[in-house]
Amino acid sequence: RGNALAGLGRYEEARQEMRRALQLGKKGETIMPQVGDALFSYELGDDLYSAQQLKALVNKYPGFTDSRAALAAIEWTEGDLERAQENLEIVFEEDLRYSDSEWVSDYRRWPPRISSELKKFVASKEGSA
């Protein structure tokens, strides 16, 4: 339900649905709602919370590429270029589709703000190559 609301641009409601799913979910089955909560929070301007959540998710689930890709985009936006680069390299080792902004926004269904940040980061890497 949270993703459907996000598809309608109703990010506050989407975030609330993700948080409700977290409360109802079984331990170990909450990675997607946690990532959704972080992405929707970023879209709503809660950058610090989003970054903290994504860092915690990357530490807990280092192989979950979605959270690492989002964290890389935020780190790049905040000027933490070294960490952003490290995370993006790991992401691309796992899944090159994150370099495709249409795949990120249309298939992964990331909100516009974080999708745009990742797109700009990837474009800056391509421009410097």
mmCIF file of C-alpha atoms in Angstrom:
data_model
loop_
_atom_site.group_PDB
_atom_site.id
_atom_site.type_symbol
_atom_site.label_atom_id
_atom_site.label_comp_id
_atom_site.label_asym_id
_atom_site.label_seq_id
_atom_site.Cartn_x
_atom_site.Cartn_y
_atom_site.Cartn_z
ATOM 1 C CA ARG A 1 0.000 0.000 0.000
ATOM 2 C CA GLY A 2 2.885 2.368 0.766
ATOM 3 C CA ASN A 3 4.351 1.949 -2.695
ATOM 4 C CA ALA A 4 0.954 2.575 -4.296
ATOM 5 C CA LEU A 5 0.601 5.812 -2.348
ATOM 6 C CA ALA A 6 4.123 6.838 -3.323
ATOM 7 C CA GLY A 7 3.215 6.198 -6.970
ATOM 8 C CA LEU A 8 0.506 8.811 -6.512
ATOM 9 C CA GLY A 9 3.005 11.251 -5.016
ATOM 10 C CA ARG A 10 1.489 10.916 -1.535
ATOM 11 C CA TYR A 11 4.813 10.451 0.241
ATOM 12 C CA GLU A 12 3.731 11.315 3.776
ATOM 13 C CA GLU A 13 0.990 8.698 3.644
ATOM 14 C CA ALA A 14 3.385 6.258 1.996
ATOM 15 C CA ARG A 15 5.883 6.772 4.794
ATOM 16 C CA GLN A 16 3.196 6.146 7.396
ATOM 17 C CA GLU A 17 2.219 2.908 5.635
ATOM 18 C CA MET A 18 5.842 1.765 5.622
ATOM 19 C CA ARG A 19 6.100 2.493 9.333
ATOM 20 C CA ARG A 20 2.891 0.563 9.945
ATOM 21 C CA ALA A 21 4.342 -2.374 7.984
ATOM 22 C CA LEU A 22 7.433 -2.213 10.194
ATOM 23 C CA GLN A 23 5.286 -2.519 13.293
ATOM 24 C CA LEU A 24 3.344 -5.459 11.868
ATOM 25 C CA GLY A 25 6.265 -7.237 10.192
ATOM 26 C CA LYS A 26 8.132 -10.199 11.515
ATOM 27 C CA LYS A 27 11.703 -9.703 12.616
ATOM 28 C CA GLY A 28 13.988 -10.106 9.622
ATOM 29 C CA GLU A 29 11.209 -9.389 7.122
ATOM 30 C CA THR A 30 11.238 -5.634 7.337
ATOM 31 C CA ILE A 31 14.029 -4.564 4.987
ATOM 32 C CA MET A 32 11.736 -3.260 2.245
ATOM 33 C CA PRO A 33 9.561 -1.150 4.563
ATOM 34 C CA GLN A 34 12.716 0.216 6.214
ATOM 35 C CA VAL A 35 14.171 1.258 2.865
ATOM 36 C CA GLY A 36 10.823 2.694 1.806
ATOM 37 C CA ASP A 37 10.620 4.683 5.028
ATOM 38 C CA ALA A 38 14.109 6.095 4.416
ATOM 39 C CA LEU A 39 13.444 6.943 0.755
ATOM 40 C CA PHE A 40 10.096 8.590 1.448
ATOM 41 C CA SER A 41 11.585 10.490 4.389
ATOM 42 C CA TYR A 42 14.289 11.842 2.076
ATOM 43 C CA GLU A 43 11.646 12.907 -0.423
ATOM 44 C CA LEU A 44 9.914 14.791 2.395
ATOM 45 C CA GLY A 45 13.134 16.589 3.363
ATOM 46 C CA ASP A 46 14.052 14.555 6.424
ATOM 47 C CA ASP A 47 17.600 14.094 5.133
ATOM 48 C CA LEU A 48 19.324 13.365 8.433
ATOM 49 C CA TYR A 49 16.846 10.646 9.421
ATOM 50 C CA SER A 50 17.039 9.103 5.970
ATOM 51 C CA ALA A 51 20.846 9.027 5.962
ATOM 52 C CA GLN A 52 20.928 7.525 9.466
ATOM 53 C CA GLN A 53 18.420 4.840 8.526
ATOM 54 C CA LEU A 54 20.257 3.936 5.337
ATOM 55 C CA LYS A 55 23.614 3.738 7.128
ATOM 56 C CA ALA A 56 22.082 1.394 9.691
ATOM 57 C CA LEU A 57 20.585 -0.740 6.929
ATOM 58 C CA VAL A 58 23.878 -0.933 5.035
ATOM 59 C CA ASN A 59 25.606 -2.043 8.224
ATOM 60 C CA LYS A 60 22.941 -4.629 9.020
ATOM 61 C CA TYR A 61 22.334 -5.832 5.441
ATOM 62 C CA PRO A 62 25.530 -5.056 3.502
ATOM 63 C CA GLY A 63 24.379 -7.044 0.478
ATOM 64 C CA PHE A 64 21.099 -5.174 0.030
ATOM 65 C CA THR A 65 22.016 -2.958 -2.898
ATOM 66 C CA ASP A 66 19.006 -0.631 -2.816
ATOM 67 C CA SER A 67 19.914 0.881 0.543
ATOM 68 C CA ARG A 68 23.608 1.202 -0.385
ATOM 69 C CA ALA A 69 22.780 2.938 -3.680
ATOM 70 C CA ALA A 70 20.506 5.424 -1.925
ATOM 71 C CA LEU A 71 23.121 6.050 0.746
ATOM 72 C CA ALA A 72 25.764 6.680 -1.936
ATOM 73 C CA ALA A 73 23.519 9.287 -3.550
ATOM 74 C CA ILE A 74 22.959 11.056 -0.238
ATOM 75 C CA GLU A 75 26.646 10.948 0.664
ATOM 76 C CA TRP A 76 27.525 12.462 -2.712
ATOM 77 C CA THR A 77 24.920 15.194 -2.246
ATOM 78 C CA GLU A 78 26.312 15.964 1.225
ATOM 79 C CA GLY A 79 29.873 16.172 -0.139
ATOM 80 C CA ASP A 80 31.182 12.948 1.400
ATOM 81 C CA LEU A 81 32.717 11.992 -1.929
ATOM 82 C CA GLU A 82 35.047 9.274 -0.690
ATOM 83 C CA ARG A 83 32.335 7.253 1.031
ATOM 84 C CA ALA A 84 29.905 7.898 -1.808
ATOM 85 C CA GLN A 85 32.418 6.582 -4.314
ATOM 86 C CA GLU A 86 33.160 3.500 -2.211
ATOM 87 C CA ASN A 87 29.478 2.694 -1.894
ATOM 88 C CA LEU A 88 28.754 3.295 -5.565
ATOM 89 C CA GLU A 89 31.572 0.959 -6.579
ATOM 90 C CA ILE A 90 30.091 -1.774 -4.375
ATOM 91 C CA VAL A 91 26.653 -1.115 -5.862
ATOM 92 C CA PHE A 92 27.954 -1.414 -9.427
ATOM 93 C CA GLU A 93 29.811 -4.616 -8.579
ATOM 94 C CA GLU A 94 26.474 -6.054 -7.461
ATOM 95 C CA ASP A 95 24.071 -4.537 -9.980
ATOM 96 C CA LEU A 96 24.902 -2.180 -12.855
ATOM 97 C CA ARG A 97 21.225 -1.384 -13.367
ATOM 98 C CA TYR A 98 21.566 1.299 -10.710
ATOM 99 C CA SER A 99 23.448 3.336 -13.325
ATOM 100 C CA ASP A 100 20.217 3.506 -15.348
ATOM 101 C CA SER A 101 18.075 6.324 -13.954
ATOM 102 C CA GLU A 102 14.939 5.053 -15.700
ATOM 103 C CA TRP A 103 15.344 1.627 -14.102
ATOM 104 C CA VAL A 104 15.802 3.226 -10.682
ATOM 105 C CA SER A 105 12.748 5.458 -10.965
ATOM 106 C CA ASP A 106 10.456 3.165 -12.980
ATOM 107 C CA TYR A 107 11.365 -0.342 -11.790
ATOM 108 C CA ARG A 108 12.722 0.296 -8.298
ATOM 109 C CA ARG A 109 10.147 3.099 -7.973
ATOM 110 C CA TRP A 110 12.364 5.454 -6.064
ATOM 111 C CA PRO A 111 10.893 8.886 -5.348
ATOM 112 C CA PRO A 112 12.016 11.731 -7.632
ATOM 113 C CA ARG A 113 14.449 13.489 -5.301
ATOM 114 C CA ILE A 114 16.668 10.510 -4.464
ATOM 115 C CA SER A 115 16.415 9.239 -8.061
ATOM 116 C CA SER A 116 17.631 12.597 -9.284
ATOM 117 C CA GLU A 117 20.531 12.654 -6.821
ATOM 118 C CA LEU A 118 21.700 9.207 -7.906
ATOM 119 C CA LYS A 119 21.341 10.178 -11.571
ATOM 120 C CA LYS A 120 23.478 13.297 -11.061
ATOM 121 C CA PHE A 121 26.095 11.314 -9.121
ATOM 122 C CA VAL A 122 26.343 8.662 -11.832
ATOM 123 C CA ALA A 123 26.497 11.346 -14.546
ATOM 124 C CA SER A 124 29.319 13.101 -12.688
ATOM 125 C CA LYS A 125 31.234 9.815 -12.619
ATOM 126 C CA GLU A 126 30.691 9.259 -16.340
ATOM 127 C CA GLY A 127 31.776 12.803 -17.099
ATOM 128 C CA SER A 128 35.028 12.354 -15.184
ATOM 129 C CA ALA A 129 35.867 8.983 -16.746
#
